Every structure is written in C-alpha cells, then in structure tokens.
Coordinates of C-alpha atoms and ligand atoms in Angstrom, one line a residue:
M1 CA 0.0 -0.4 -0.1
S2 CA 1.2 3.5 -0.5
T3 CA 1.4 6.0 2.0
K4 CA 2.5 10.3 1.0
A5 CA 5.6 11.9 2.1
N6 CA 4.6 14.1 4.5
L7 CA 4.2 18.3 4.7
N8 CA 3.3 21.0 6.9
I9 CA 3.2 23.3 4.1
E10 CA 2.7 26.4 6.3
N11 CA 6.1 26.3 7.1
T12 CA 6.9 27.4 3.6
P13 CA 7.8 31.0 3.3
I14 CA 5.6 32.6 0.6
D15 CA 7.0 36.1 0.4
L16 CA 9.6 38.2 -1.6
F17 CA 12.9 37.6 0.2
I18 CA 15.0 40.6 -0.4
G19 CA 18.1 42.4 1.2
G20 CA 17.3 39.0 4.0
S21 CA 14.3 39.9 4.9
W22 CA 10.5 38.4 3.0
I23 CA 8.2 41.3 1.9
H24 CA 4.9 41.8 0.8
A25 CA 4.8 42.8 -3.0
S26 CA 4.1 46.2 -3.1
S27 CA 1.1 45.4 -5.1
G28 CA -0.6 43.2 -2.4
N29 CA -1.3 41.2 -5.4
R30 CA -1.0 37.5 -4.7
I31 CA 0.3 34.6 -7.4
D32 CA -1.8 31.1 -6.9
V33 CA 0.5 27.9 -6.7
F34 CA -1.5 24.8 -7.8
N35 CA -0.9 21.1 -7.0
P36 CA -0.7 19.0 -10.0
S37 CA -1.9 15.7 -8.9
N38 CA -5.4 17.1 -7.9
E39 CA -5.5 20.6 -9.4
Q40 CA -6.2 21.8 -6.1
R41 CA -4.4 25.8 -5.0
L42 CA -1.6 24.8 -2.7
A43 CA -0.4 28.4 -0.9
S44 CA 0.0 32.1 -3.0
V45 CA 2.4 33.4 -3.5
A46 CA 3.5 37.5 -3.6
D47 CA 3.8 39.4 -6.9
A48 CA 6.8 41.5 -7.4
D49 CA 5.9 44.2 -10.1
E50 CA 9.1 46.5 -11.3
K51 CA 9.1 48.4 -7.6
D52 CA 10.3 45.1 -6.0
A53 CA 12.6 44.4 -8.8
R54 CA 14.6 47.9 -8.3
A55 CA 15.1 46.5 -4.8
A56 CA 16.1 43.7 -5.2
V57 CA 18.6 44.8 -7.5
D58 CA 19.9 47.9 -5.0
A59 CA 19.9 44.9 -2.0
A60 CA 22.3 42.5 -4.6
E61 CA 24.2 46.2 -5.1
K62 CA 25.0 46.4 -1.5
A63 CA 25.5 43.7 -0.4
A64 CA 27.8 43.3 -3.7
P65 CA 31.8 44.8 -2.3
G66 CA 30.8 42.4 0.5
W67 CA 30.5 39.5 -1.0
A68 CA 33.3 40.1 -3.8
A69 CA 35.8 40.9 -0.9
T70 CA 34.5 37.8 1.0
S71 CA 37.5 34.9 0.9
P72 CA 37.3 31.8 -0.8
R73 CA 37.6 29.7 1.9
K74 CA 34.4 32.3 3.9
R75 CA 32.4 31.6 0.8
S76 CA 33.7 27.7 0.1
E77 CA 32.1 27.6 4.4
V78 CA 28.9 28.8 3.7
L79 CA 28.2 27.0 0.6
S80 CA 29.0 23.8 2.2
R81 CA 26.7 24.7 5.7
C82 CA 24.1 25.5 2.1
Y83 CA 25.1 21.7 0.9
E84 CA 24.6 19.8 4.5
L85 CA 21.1 21.9 5.0
M86 CA 19.8 20.7 1.7
V87 CA 20.5 17.3 2.7
S88 CA 19.3 17.2 5.6
D89 CA 15.6 18.4 5.2
A90 CA 16.1 15.9 1.9
E91 CA 12.6 14.9 2.7
N92 CA 10.9 18.2 2.9
L93 CA 12.3 19.6 0.4
A94 CA 11.2 16.3 -1.9
A95 CA 7.4 16.3 -0.6
L96 CA 7.6 20.7 -1.5
I97 CA 8.7 19.6 -5.0
S98 CA 6.3 16.7 -5.6
L99 CA 3.3 19.0 -4.7
E100 CA 4.0 21.8 -6.8
N101 CA 5.6 20.5 -9.6
G102 CA 3.8 17.1 -9.6
K103 CA 7.1 14.8 -10.0
A104 CA 6.9 11.7 -8.3
I105 CA 8.8 11.6 -5.3
S106 CA 11.2 9.3 -6.0
D107 CA 12.2 11.8 -8.5
A108 CA 12.1 14.9 -6.4
R109 CA 14.4 12.8 -3.8
G110 CA 16.8 12.3 -6.9
E111 CA 15.9 16.5 -7.4
V112 CA 17.4 16.8 -4.5
A113 CA 20.3 14.7 -4.0
Y114 CA 21.2 16.4 -7.7
A115 CA 20.4 20.4 -6.4
A116 CA 22.4 19.9 -3.0
E117 CA 25.5 18.2 -5.3
F118 CA 25.9 22.0 -6.9
F119 CA 26.2 23.7 -3.9
R120 CA 29.3 20.8 -3.0
W121 CA 31.1 21.4 -6.1
Y122 CA 31.3 24.9 -6.0
A123 CA 32.2 24.9 -2.2
E124 CA 35.2 23.0 -3.6
E125 CA 35.6 25.4 -6.7
A126 CA 35.5 28.6 -5.0
V127 CA 38.8 28.0 -3.8
R128 CA 40.2 26.6 -7.3
I129 CA 40.3 30.4 -8.5
N130 CA 43.4 30.3 -10.4
G131 CA 44.9 32.7 -12.7
E132 CA 47.3 32.5 -15.4
I133 CA 51.0 34.7 -16.2
S134 CA 53.2 34.6 -18.8
I135 CA 56.1 36.3 -21.0
S136 CA 54.3 37.8 -23.9
P137 CA 56.3 36.9 -27.3
S138 CA 57.9 39.8 -27.8
G139 CA 59.5 39.7 -24.1
L140 CA 58.8 42.8 -23.3
A141 CA 55.4 42.4 -20.8
R142 CA 54.6 40.1 -18.5
T143 CA 50.9 38.7 -19.1
L144 CA 48.7 38.6 -15.8
V145 CA 45.1 37.4 -16.3
Q146 CA 42.8 37.2 -13.4
Y147 CA 39.4 36.3 -12.4
Q148 CA 36.4 38.6 -10.7
P149 CA 33.1 37.8 -10.5
V150 CA 31.0 39.6 -13.1
G151 CA 28.4 40.8 -10.7
I152 CA 25.0 41.5 -9.9
S153 CA 23.4 38.4 -11.7
L154 CA 19.9 37.5 -12.5
L155 CA 18.9 34.1 -12.8
I156 CA 15.9 32.8 -14.1
T157 CA 14.5 29.4 -14.0
P158 CA 11.9 26.7 -15.1
W159 CA 9.7 24.6 -12.9
N160 CA 10.6 21.3 -14.0
F161 CA 13.8 21.1 -11.8
P162 CA 13.3 24.1 -9.4
A163 CA 15.8 23.1 -6.7
A164 CA 18.3 21.8 -9.3
M165 CA 18.1 24.4 -11.5
A166 CA 18.4 27.0 -9.1
T167 CA 21.6 25.9 -7.5
R168 CA 23.2 25.0 -10.8
K169 CA 23.0 29.3 -10.6
I170 CA 23.4 29.5 -7.4
G171 CA 26.6 27.7 -6.6
P172 CA 28.1 29.0 -9.3
A173 CA 27.3 32.4 -8.4
L174 CA 28.3 32.6 -4.6
A175 CA 31.6 30.5 -5.4
A176 CA 32.8 32.9 -7.5
G177 CA 31.5 36.2 -5.4
C178 CA 28.4 37.6 -7.4
T179 CA 25.1 39.0 -5.2
C180 CA 22.3 37.7 -7.4
I181 CA 18.2 38.2 -7.6
L182 CA 16.5 34.7 -8.5
K183 CA 13.8 34.8 -10.7
P184 CA 11.7 31.5 -10.3
A185 CA 8.8 30.3 -12.2
T186 CA 5.1 30.9 -11.3
E187 CA 4.1 27.7 -11.0
T188 CA 7.3 25.8 -8.4
P189 CA 8.0 29.2 -6.8
L190 CA 7.5 27.4 -3.5
T191 CA 10.9 25.5 -3.5
A192 CA 12.7 28.6 -4.4
Y193 CA 11.5 30.3 -1.3
A194 CA 12.0 26.9 0.7
I195 CA 15.7 27.3 -0.8
A196 CA 16.2 31.2 0.4
A197 CA 15.4 30.4 3.6
L198 CA 17.6 27.6 4.0
L199 CA 20.8 29.9 2.1
K200 CA 19.8 32.2 5.2
K201 CA 20.1 29.7 7.6
A202 CA 23.3 28.7 6.0
G203 CA 25.0 32.5 6.7
V204 CA 24.4 33.7 3.1
P205 CA 24.5 37.4 4.1
D206 CA 21.6 40.1 3.5
G207 CA 21.3 40.8 0.1
V208 CA 23.9 38.5 -1.4
V209 CA 20.7 36.0 -2.6
N210 CA 16.6 37.6 -3.7
V211 CA 14.2 35.8 -4.9
L212 CA 11.3 37.2 -6.1
T213 CA 8.1 35.5 -7.9
T214 CA 6.0 37.3 -10.7
S215 CA 2.7 37.1 -12.4
R216 CA 4.8 39.6 -14.7
S217 CA 8.1 37.9 -16.0
G218 CA 9.0 39.7 -19.7
K219 CA 8.4 43.0 -17.5
V220 CA 9.7 42.5 -14.1
C221 CA 12.2 40.8 -16.0
G222 CA 12.9 43.5 -18.8
S223 CA 13.1 46.6 -15.4
I224 CA 15.9 44.2 -14.1
L225 CA 17.9 43.7 -17.2
E226 CA 17.5 47.8 -18.6
D227 CA 19.3 48.1 -15.2
P228 CA 22.7 49.7 -16.1
R229 CA 24.0 47.4 -12.5
V230 CA 23.0 44.4 -13.4
R231 CA 25.9 42.8 -16.2
K232 CA 24.4 38.7 -15.9
L233 CA 21.9 37.1 -17.3
S234 CA 21.5 32.7 -17.2
F235 CA 18.9 31.8 -17.8
T236 CA 17.7 27.9 -18.4
G237 CA 13.4 27.4 -20.0
S238 CA 12.5 27.6 -23.2
T239 CA 14.1 28.3 -26.3
E240 CA 11.4 30.8 -27.5
V241 CA 12.2 32.7 -24.4
G242 CA 15.7 33.0 -24.5
R243 CA 15.0 34.4 -27.6
I244 CA 13.2 37.3 -25.8
L245 CA 16.1 37.7 -23.5
L246 CA 18.5 38.5 -25.9
R247 CA 17.3 40.5 -27.4
K248 CA 16.6 42.5 -24.2
A249 CA 20.3 41.9 -22.7
A250 CA 21.3 42.8 -26.7
D251 CA 20.8 46.6 -25.1
S252 CA 22.9 46.4 -21.9
I253 CA 25.3 43.9 -24.3
I254 CA 24.6 41.7 -20.4
N255 CA 26.8 38.7 -20.8
C256 CA 24.4 36.0 -21.2
S257 CA 24.4 32.0 -20.1
M258 CA 21.7 30.4 -22.1
E259 CA 20.4 26.5 -21.3
L260 CA 17.9 26.0 -23.5
G261 CA 15.5 23.4 -25.2
G262 CA 16.4 20.0 -26.4
N263 CA 15.5 17.6 -28.4
A264 CA 17.2 14.9 -28.1
P265 CA 17.8 11.6 -30.1
F266 CA 18.1 7.9 -28.6
I267 CA 20.2 5.3 -31.0
V268 CA 20.6 1.9 -30.7
F269 CA 22.5 -0.1 -33.1
E270 CA 21.6 -3.2 -33.8
D271 CA 24.9 -4.8 -32.0
A272 CA 23.6 -2.7 -28.8
D273 CA 22.7 -4.6 -26.0
L274 CA 19.0 -4.6 -25.7
D275 CA 18.7 -4.9 -21.5
Q276 CA 21.1 -1.7 -21.0
A277 CA 19.2 -0.3 -23.7
I278 CA 15.8 -0.8 -22.6
E279 CA 17.3 0.1 -19.4
G280 CA 19.0 3.3 -20.5
A281 CA 15.8 4.4 -22.0
M282 CA 13.5 4.7 -19.0
I283 CA 15.5 6.7 -17.5
A284 CA 15.6 9.3 -20.3
K285 CA 12.3 9.1 -20.9
M286 CA 10.7 8.8 -17.7
R287 CA 13.0 10.7 -15.5
N288 CA 10.9 13.6 -14.5
G289 CA 7.5 12.1 -16.1
G290 CA 9.4 13.3 -19.3
E291 CA 9.3 16.8 -18.6
A292 CA 13.2 17.6 -19.4
C293 CA 15.2 19.4 -21.2
T294 CA 17.3 15.9 -21.6
A295 CA 14.0 13.7 -22.4
A296 CA 14.9 11.6 -25.0
N297 CA 12.5 13.0 -27.5
R298 CA 13.0 10.8 -30.1
F299 CA 14.2 6.8 -30.1
Y300 CA 15.6 5.7 -33.3
V301 CA 16.4 1.9 -33.5
Q302 CA 18.7 0.0 -35.8
R303 CA 15.3 -2.4 -38.1
A304 CA 16.9 -5.4 -36.5
L305 CA 15.7 -4.8 -33.6
V306 CA 13.0 -2.6 -34.1
D307 CA 10.1 -4.4 -32.9
E308 CA 11.7 -6.3 -29.8
F309 CA 13.4 -2.9 -28.7
T310 CA 9.3 -1.4 -28.8
S311 CA 7.7 -4.3 -27.5
R312 CA 9.9 -4.6 -24.3
L313 CA 9.7 -0.6 -23.9
A314 CA 6.0 -0.6 -24.9
S315 CA 5.3 -3.2 -21.7
R316 CA 7.8 -0.8 -19.4
M317 CA 6.2 1.9 -20.1
G318 CA 2.8 0.8 -19.7
A319 CA 3.3 -1.7 -16.5
L320 CA 4.8 1.8 -14.5
I321 CA 2.0 2.9 -11.2
V322 CA 0.8 6.6 -12.5
D323 CA -0.7 8.4 -9.7
D324 CA -0.2 11.2 -7.5
G325 CA 3.3 12.1 -7.0
V326 CA 3.3 12.7 -3.4
N327 CA 2.9 8.7 -2.9
T328 CA 5.6 6.7 -2.1
G329 CA 5.2 3.7 -5.1
T330 CA 4.5 6.5 -8.1
Q331 CA 6.5 6.5 -10.4
C332 CA 5.3 8.7 -12.7
G333 CA 2.9 12.0 -12.0
P334 CA 1.1 14.1 -13.3
L335 CA 2.3 17.0 -15.9
V336 CA 2.7 20.7 -14.6
N337 CA -0.6 21.4 -15.1
R338 CA -3.3 22.1 -17.9
G339 CA -1.7 23.1 -20.8
A340 CA 1.0 20.3 -20.8
V341 CA -1.5 17.7 -21.1
N342 CA -3.1 19.5 -24.0
K343 CA 0.7 19.4 -25.8
V344 CA 1.6 15.9 -25.4
A345 CA -2.2 15.2 -26.7
S346 CA -2.4 17.3 -29.8
L347 CA 1.9 16.1 -30.0
V348 CA -0.4 12.0 -30.2
D349 CA -3.2 12.4 -32.1
D350 CA -1.2 14.7 -34.8
A351 CA 1.5 11.6 -34.9
V352 CA -1.5 9.3 -35.1
A353 CA -3.4 10.4 -37.6
K354 CA -0.7 10.4 -40.0
G355 CA 0.5 7.0 -39.2
A356 CA 1.5 5.9 -35.8
R357 CA 0.9 3.0 -34.1
V358 CA -0.5 3.3 -30.4
V359 CA 1.5 0.0 -28.3
T360 CA 0.7 1.5 -25.1
G361 CA -0.7 4.6 -23.7
G362 CA -1.9 7.5 -25.8
K363 CA -4.8 9.3 -23.9
A364 CA -5.3 10.9 -21.0
P365 CA -6.6 8.4 -17.2
E366 CA -10.3 9.9 -16.9
R367 CA -9.8 10.9 -12.9
A368 CA -8.6 15.0 -11.7
G369 CA -4.6 16.5 -12.0
F370 CA -3.0 16.6 -15.1
F371 CA -2.5 13.2 -15.6
Y372 CA -1.1 11.9 -19.2
L373 CA -0.4 7.4 -19.4
P374 CA 2.9 6.6 -20.4
T375 CA 2.7 6.1 -24.1
V376 CA 5.0 4.0 -26.9
L377 CA 4.1 5.7 -30.5
A378 CA 5.6 3.2 -33.2
D379 CA 5.7 3.5 -37.4
V380 CA 6.0 7.1 -36.8
S381 CA 6.2 9.3 -40.2
P382 CA 8.8 11.8 -40.0
D383 CA 6.3 14.6 -40.3
A384 CA 5.6 13.9 -37.3
E385 CA 5.2 17.2 -35.1
L386 CA 6.4 15.4 -32.0
L387 CA 9.5 14.4 -33.6
N388 CA 10.6 18.0 -34.5
E389 CA 8.9 19.9 -31.0
E390 CA 10.0 19.1 -27.1
I391 CA 7.4 17.0 -26.2
F392 CA 7.9 17.4 -22.8
G393 CA 5.9 14.3 -21.7
P394 CA 6.1 10.7 -21.0
V395 CA 5.7 9.6 -24.8
A396 CA 8.1 7.6 -26.8
P397 CA 7.8 7.7 -30.4
V398 CA 10.3 5.5 -32.4
V399 CA 11.6 5.7 -35.6
A400 CA 13.3 2.7 -37.8
F401 CA 17.0 3.1 -39.7
D402 CA 19.0 1.2 -41.7
T403 CA 22.5 2.5 -41.9
E404 CA 24.7 4.3 -38.8
A405 CA 25.2 7.4 -41.7
E406 CA 21.3 7.4 -41.2
A407 CA 21.0 7.8 -37.8
I408 CA 23.5 10.4 -37.5
R409 CA 21.8 11.7 -40.0
L410 CA 17.8 11.7 -38.8
A411 CA 19.4 12.7 -35.0
N412 CA 21.2 15.9 -37.2
S413 CA 17.8 17.1 -38.5
T414 CA 17.0 19.4 -35.9
E415 CA 17.6 22.7 -34.9
Y416 CA 18.1 21.5 -31.5
G417 CA 22.0 20.0 -30.0
L418 CA 21.8 19.8 -26.1
V419 CA 22.2 15.6 -25.1
A420 CA 22.3 12.5 -27.4
Y421 CA 21.9 8.8 -26.0
V422 CA 23.8 6.4 -28.5
Y423 CA 23.6 2.4 -27.7
T424 CA 26.2 0.4 -29.3
K425 CA 29.4 -2.2 -28.4
D426 CA 31.9 -1.0 -30.4
L427 CA 33.3 1.6 -29.1
A428 CA 34.9 2.8 -32.0
R429 CA 31.5 3.3 -33.8
G430 CA 30.0 4.5 -30.3
M431 CA 33.0 7.0 -30.9
R432 CA 32.8 8.4 -34.2
V433 CA 28.8 8.7 -34.2
S434 CA 28.8 11.1 -31.0
E435 CA 31.5 13.3 -33.2
A436 CA 29.4 13.2 -35.4
I437 CA 26.3 13.9 -33.5
E438 CA 26.0 18.1 -32.9
S439 CA 25.4 18.4 -29.4
G440 CA 26.7 19.5 -26.6
M441 CA 26.7 16.4 -25.0
I442 CA 27.0 12.6 -25.4
A443 CA 25.0 9.6 -23.4
L444 CA 27.1 6.7 -24.6
N445 CA 26.0 3.7 -23.4
R446 CA 24.2 5.6 -20.4
G447 CA 20.6 7.3 -20.1
L448 CA 21.8 9.8 -18.4
V449 CA 24.5 12.7 -18.7
S450 CA 23.7 14.9 -15.6
D451 CA 26.3 15.3 -13.4
P452 CA 27.8 18.5 -11.6
A453 CA 30.8 18.1 -12.2
A454 CA 30.9 17.8 -16.4
P455 CA 30.2 21.0 -18.3
F456 CA 26.4 20.8 -19.2
G457 CA 24.8 22.7 -22.0
G458 CA 23.7 22.6 -25.8
V459 CA 25.2 23.9 -29.1
K460 CA 22.7 25.2 -32.0
Q461 CA 19.4 26.5 -30.3
S462 CA 19.5 24.4 -26.9
G463 CA 22.1 26.9 -25.9
L464 CA 25.0 29.5 -24.9
G465 CA 27.6 28.4 -22.2
R466 CA 27.7 25.7 -20.2
E467 CA 27.0 25.1 -15.9
G468 CA 28.7 22.4 -13.2
A469 CA 32.1 21.7 -13.8
H470 CA 35.1 24.5 -13.4
H471 CA 33.2 25.8 -16.6
G472 CA 30.2 27.0 -14.9
L473 CA 32.1 29.1 -12.3
L474 CA 34.1 31.0 -15.3
E475 CA 30.2 32.0 -16.4
F476 CA 29.9 34.0 -13.3
M477 CA 33.6 35.9 -13.5
E478 CA 35.5 38.1 -16.5
A479 CA 39.0 37.5 -16.8
K480 CA 41.1 40.2 -16.3
Y481 CA 44.5 41.5 -17.8
I482 CA 46.8 42.5 -16.6
S483 CA 49.8 44.3 -18.7
T484 CA 53.6 44.8 -16.7
N485 CA 57.1 44.2 -16.5
W486 CA 59.6 44.2 -13.8
Ligands
NAP1 P1 10.1 29.1 -20.0 O1 8.5 28.9 -20.0 O2 11.1 29.8 -21.1 O3 10.2 29.6 -18.4 C1 11.5 29.9 -17.9 C2 11.1 30.6 -17.1 O4 11.7 31.9 -17.5 C3 10.4 30.7 -16.2 O5 10.7 31.4 -14.4 C4 9.6 31.8 -16.7 O6 8.5 32.7 -15.7 C5 10.3 32.6 -17.4 N1 9.8 34.1 -18.2 C6 9.1 33.2 -19.2 N2 8.8 34.3 -20.3 C7 9.7 35.7 -20.0 C8 10.1 36.8 -21.0 N3 9.4 37.4 -21.2 N4 10.9 37.6 -19.9 C9 11.8 37.0 -18.6 N5 11.5 35.6 -18.2 C10 10.3 34.6 -18.6 O7 10.2 27.5 -19.9 P2 9.6 26.9 -18.7 O8 8.0 26.3 -19.7 O9 9.8 27.0 -17.1 O10 10.5 25.5 -18.5 C11 10.2 24.3 -19.8 C12 12.0 25.0 -20.8 O11 13.1 25.1 -20.2 C13 11.8 23.3 -21.7 O12 12.0 24.3 -23.5 C14 13.0 22.8 -21.2 O13 13.5 22.0 -22.7 C15 14.1 23.6 -20.7 N6 15.2 23.3 -20.0 C16 16.2 23.6 -20.3 C17 17.1 23.1 -19.1 C18 18.8 23.6 -19.9 O14 19.4 22.7 -19.1 N7 18.9 23.4 -21.1 C19 16.4 22.7 -18.0 C20 15.9 22.3 -17.3 C21 14.4 23.0 -19.0 P3 6.9 32.7 -15.9 O15 6.9 31.3 -15.0 O16 6.6 33.0 -14.9 O17 6.8 31.9 -17.7

C-alpha cells in the first residue's frame, strides 16, 4: 500500500526575499500555486512588480562589495553549510517539489540530491579560482590574467527542476563572489523560497541572494535587465523565451548564459546490449515523467532490433504506476498543468493521424489532475510534429533506421543540440557517432548525463555557455588581463 510523503506547507515562506527579509509585494497582489496531482490550490505567493525588482537590485548592489571581498575559503564554507542543510532537509524539500511540480516523490528525492551536489561542488570550486601568468612573445611584458566576479546576476529558472536549476546557478554565482536575484517559474515558487530560507540559515549574508516571484515575468525581468547595475543573465528555460531575453540583454550588452530546449535522439544500433538500452531508455525518457530538457524525444532503432525494442519498452512503460506525485509507490506523476497535457495529447494525435501506431498509452486517464499515460508509438512518420518539437511528457516515438549514416542524419535533423543517447557495443562506432552528432553532450551506453562535475549545455538552438564543472564557475567571472614589466 502506498503512503504519502508528509509536509507541513504552513512553514514554507511565500513572500519576496529581498535583503534577507521576507517582504510583501508592493502591489499587495498574490499568485496562486496549484498541486498538479489534484488541481487544488496549495498556497499563494507574493506577486512582484518593477518597484520590488528595483528593491532587489538595490539589495544585491549593497551586498556586492562585501561578498566579493569575502575570502574564497569563507564563501566555500557558507556553500558547504548550504549543502549540509539541503541534505538534512531533503525529505521536506522533496515533498514540496512533488507537491507543486507533480513529479513522483522518487524523482523529487533524486532532484534534491542532485541540487545539493551543486552547493558541494561549488564549495570546492570557490577555492580553486586560479589565474594565469605568461611572458609576452616579444619578451617585453608579463601577462597576468585574473578572474573577477562578473557582478549582479539575474537568474531565471524553469519549473521542471525547481531546486536543481536554482542551485546550478546560485552555487557558482556565490562561489565566484557575485550577488544575485533569482526569478523562479510561476508554477514552482515554493521550492525557491524554501531554498532562500535554507541559504539564510546557512549564513549567506543579507542581499547576496534575493528571490522574486511575479506573474509579469517579461516586464519585471525586463526592468532588471535595463538596470545598468546588472551585469549577468543566467537563464534556463525554453528556446522561445531565451530568444526574447537575448534581444533584451543586447541593449545593455549583458553577459548571457542560456540553457534552452532540447530534442534528444536516442539511437540504438543492432549490436547494442538491448537490456542496457531498455534500462537507459526508461531513465532518459521517464526521469521527471518526461519533463526534462534532456528527455529522449526521438527513438531511432536499427531495423533488426526495432520490433523487440518497441515491445519491451512498451511493456515497461505500460507497467509504470501513474499516480499522485507524493504517493510513495508512484513512478510517474502528473504533468505540470493543463496546457502541458493538451500539448502532449495534440502531439500524439498528430502522430497517430499521420500513421503512428499506439503500442501503449496514447491518452489522458479519466481522473482529476494533469495526467497523461506513459505512451509508446511505433511506425512514426518523419513529418510527425513530435519528432521536431520537445514533447515534454511521457511519450516515446520509435522510428526504424538502416545505416549509421542515416542515424547521424536523423539525429542532426533538428534545430536543437543539447544531448544525444547512443547505444552500441562497438566502441569505435560509439566514438565516431558521438563526434558526428551536433550536440553539447553525448550519453554513450548511458541514460543520464546530468552531473555537477561535468559541463552541461547545448549547441545550436539549445543554448550558450555551460553549467556545472569549472566551466560553470567561469560563466560568473570576467577575465581581467594586467600587462606589466618588472
Ligand atoms: P519557459 O516558459 O521558457 O520559462 C522559464 C522561465 O522564464 C520561467 O521562470 C518563466 O517565468 C520565465 N519567463 C517566461 N517568459 C519570460 C520573459 N518574457 N521574460 C523573462 N522571463 C520569462 O520554460 P519552462 O516552461 O518553465 O521550462 C521548460 C523549458 O525549459 C523547456 O524548453 C526545457 O527544455 C527547458 N529547460 C532547459 C534546461 C537546460 O539546461 N538546457 C533545463 C531545464 C529546462 P513564468 O513561469 O512566470 O512564465
């Protein structure tokens, strides 16, 4: 029998976090937050306007010199405390994520562990900010390169990983010595405020991290980007919104890191270990119920294996327990909102109208909540929309291919380039195909790439810059070169 993860939601902060204090929005307006598992209202959070945004930038500006001057060791120790507090409060945070996002509690626990690792990793990176020194080729000057914090940073995050996308930005920003304003997604503000409370408890000084929720993201973030004191935008979200923000950032020539959408191919060659490929497919497709930028979006399987792969994947997908995210037995929770269900349903309907066969799922179950059944589609036509768009749901379209060249061509036939999954026992083929695929990341015989110690990011329309690893720290730093002679 399944039980529910417990959480007393009354303890979760719901007001703006500015200068270390919890503040009502100046308009007095609130935004309702809903539980996708039952469509009930969970809480209502403050709705910031441009005046609140200015107050957040004021607070970040006031805290900036002190934080930049704080020793790397002290910044590292504060980040270590953030890590420890997040690990010790993991169960509450996971329940909160599951309540507001809908994801299965097991996925939420995985997210908290992943999110906490960014604090740990950047606690370690804070004391590894090295410079460079060289002699100019003429021998007439010494070249010193020093890395300095880029400055006040606007961090905008999506709803699909409300904790991990926040810590993946806050961790390196703090390690680098930057102060920041976090603008979480409207669907999942409670996790962001819970993280703010944790940062305060860990000793992050007032004003170093500020959090704003708003129902008018464009206007409020626009006003922050127009403020000449703000020097950095780190955005994770859709390619469409990323484009709008890059245009806005152009006016102030703001340093931008953009983690955008994906359309990951999952390629299975006929020499692959099929057991491993099925396990990997379940992770790559069903982590977070398919609501991940790294989610396998298109399954390309070499013709000799395609029938067996499809039927085995369908039996695994069809057996998943679909239920309220906080129930302990749940393996697939609801999608985030009604719009997401409608989008997934219309993509499946389009594929079916163009000849696809539903092997399992293919519909929303009749119950309250934003659910869609795990679905496998076979014989998907190349012009089906779901091969070209992010599905962002529990749907696996399978397409047969014949040759390695065809697999590479199909994988690259997208404007996106975030991640690709490749299964083969032939190492030379694996490396050859990995090099030929246009994407920032490759999972070779694995269903997961996310790792705080690795540079996460995409090419083409999937983004600019990298998060995680030392690369993620440098996104929040500027190189300063000093030319001298002695
Ligand atoms: P989204 O609609 O682009 O929203 C992302 C964030 O941007 C939210 O906080 C949103 O606030 C805000 N926003 C929306 N319009 C804005 C505007 N005009 N100006 C400033 N901010 C604005 O994306 P989403 O639906 O939350 O997340 C799903 C997308 O994120 C998918 O495309 C997924 O692939 C991508 N993603 C990418 C990565 C990666 O690392 N590459 C990781 C996770 C997710 P509101 O909620 O108020 O609209």
